Each structure stands twice: as structure tokens, then as C-alpha cells.
Amino acid sequence: MAKRLKLKTKRGAAKRFKITGSGKVKRAHAGKRHLLGTKAAKRGRRLRKSGLVKDVDVREVKRMLPYGC
């Protein structure tokens, strides 16, 4: 009986993405860390909310998170 290898999670991806119960991949918006004085308050509120990874990128992100971190 062959031993099955454990897969390592990409730690950078684990910090950036979460997989929802329905299998979608959540992410945070970019541009919310610094230079906020030049950005409109409305834009800051929009950036606060989470977004979803585009369908074309989901497969690659899920490969980096083999156990659905």
C-alpha cells in the first residue's frame, strides 16, 4: 500500500485567501494600507469590504491551499 504524501500549504496564500462554505475564494482589496489621505473616504469604505477571486484564478489559488485554509 503506497503512502500518500502530505501537501504543504503556501503560507503567503493562507494569509491572503479564505475559502467559503460554498467553495468560493474570498480576498481583501488592495490599496488600503497607506497613502490614504489622497483617497476618497467613499473609496476607503469600498476597499474595506472583502471581494471574491475571479473565476480564472480560483483553480490556482485552491492549489496553493490544498486543505482549504
CSV table of C-alpha atoms in Angstrom, one decimal:
chain,number,residue,atom,x,y,z
A,1,MET,CA,0.0,0.0,0.0
A,2,ALA,CA,1.5,3.3,-1.1
A,3,LYS,CA,1.9,6.0,1.4
A,4,ARG,CA,0.1,9.2,0.4
A,5,LEU,CA,2.2,12.4,0.6
A,6,LYS,CA,1.1,15.3,2.7
A,7,LEU,CA,0.8,18.6,0.7
A,8,LYS,CA,2.2,21.8,2.0
A,9,THR,CA,0.1,24.9,2.2
A,10,LYS,CA,1.6,28.1,0.7
A,11,ARG,CA,1.7,30.2,3.8
A,12,GLY,CA,1.5,33.5,1.8
A,13,ALA,CA,-1.7,32.4,0.2
A,14,ALA,CA,-3.1,31.1,3.5
A,15,LYS,CA,-2.7,34.7,4.9
A,16,ARG,CA,-4.4,36.3,1.9
A,17,PHE,CA,-7.3,34.0,1.0
A,18,LYS,CA,-10.2,32.1,2.7
A,19,ILE,CA,-12.4,29.5,1.1
A,20,THR,CA,-16.1,29.9,1.8
A,21,GLY,CA,-18.5,27.1,2.6
A,22,SER,CA,-19.8,27.1,-1.0
A,23,GLY,CA,-16.2,26.8,-2.3
A,24,LYS,CA,-15.7,30.4,-3.4
A,25,VAL,CA,-12.4,32.2,-2.6
A,26,LYS,CA,-12.5,35.4,-0.5
A,27,ARG,CA,-9.9,38.1,-0.7
A,28,ALA,CA,-9.2,41.6,0.6
A,29,HIS,CA,-8.9,44.6,-1.7
A,30,ALA,CA,-5.6,46.2,-2.4
A,31,GLY,CA,-4.8,49.8,-1.8
A,32,LYS,CA,-6.0,50.1,1.9
A,33,ARG,CA,-2.6,50.2,3.6
A,34,HIS,CA,-1.0,53.6,3.1
A,35,LEU,CA,-1.4,57.0,1.3
A,36,LEU,CA,-5.0,57.1,2.4
A,37,GLY,CA,-5.1,60.9,2.6
A,38,THR,CA,-5.2,61.2,-1.2
A,39,LYS,CA,-8.0,58.6,-1.5
A,40,ALA,CA,-11.7,59.5,-1.1
A,41,ALA,CA,-13.5,58.3,2.0
A,42,LYS,CA,-16.0,56.5,-0.2
A,43,ARG,CA,-13.2,54.6,-1.8
A,44,GLY,CA,-11.8,53.6,1.6
A,45,ARG,CA,-15.2,52.3,2.7
A,46,ARG,CA,-15.4,50.2,-0.5
A,47,LEU,CA,-11.9,48.8,0.0
A,48,ARG,CA,-12.8,47.7,3.5
A,49,LYS,CA,-15.2,45.1,2.2
A,50,SER,CA,-14.0,41.7,1.0
A,51,GLY,CA,-14.1,40.6,-2.6
A,52,LEU,CA,-14.0,37.3,-4.4
A,53,VAL,CA,-11.2,35.9,-6.6
A,54,LYS,CA,-12.1,35.9,-10.3
A,55,ASP,CA,-13.1,32.6,-11.8
A,56,VAL,CA,-10.0,32.3,-13.9
A,57,ASP,CA,-7.7,32.5,-10.8
A,58,VAL,CA,-9.7,30.3,-8.4
A,59,ARG,CA,-8.1,27.0,-9.6
A,60,GLU,CA,-4.6,28.3,-9.0
A,61,VAL,CA,-5.4,29.7,-5.5
A,62,LYS,CA,-7.1,26.4,-4.5
A,63,ARG,CA,-3.9,24.6,-5.5
A,64,MET,CA,-1.9,26.7,-3.0
A,65,LEU,CA,-4.5,25.8,-0.3
A,66,PRO,CA,-4.8,22.0,-0.5
A,67,TYR,CA,-6.7,21.7,2.8
A,68,GLY,CA,-8.9,24.8,2.3
A,69,CYS,CA,-7.3,27.1,4.8
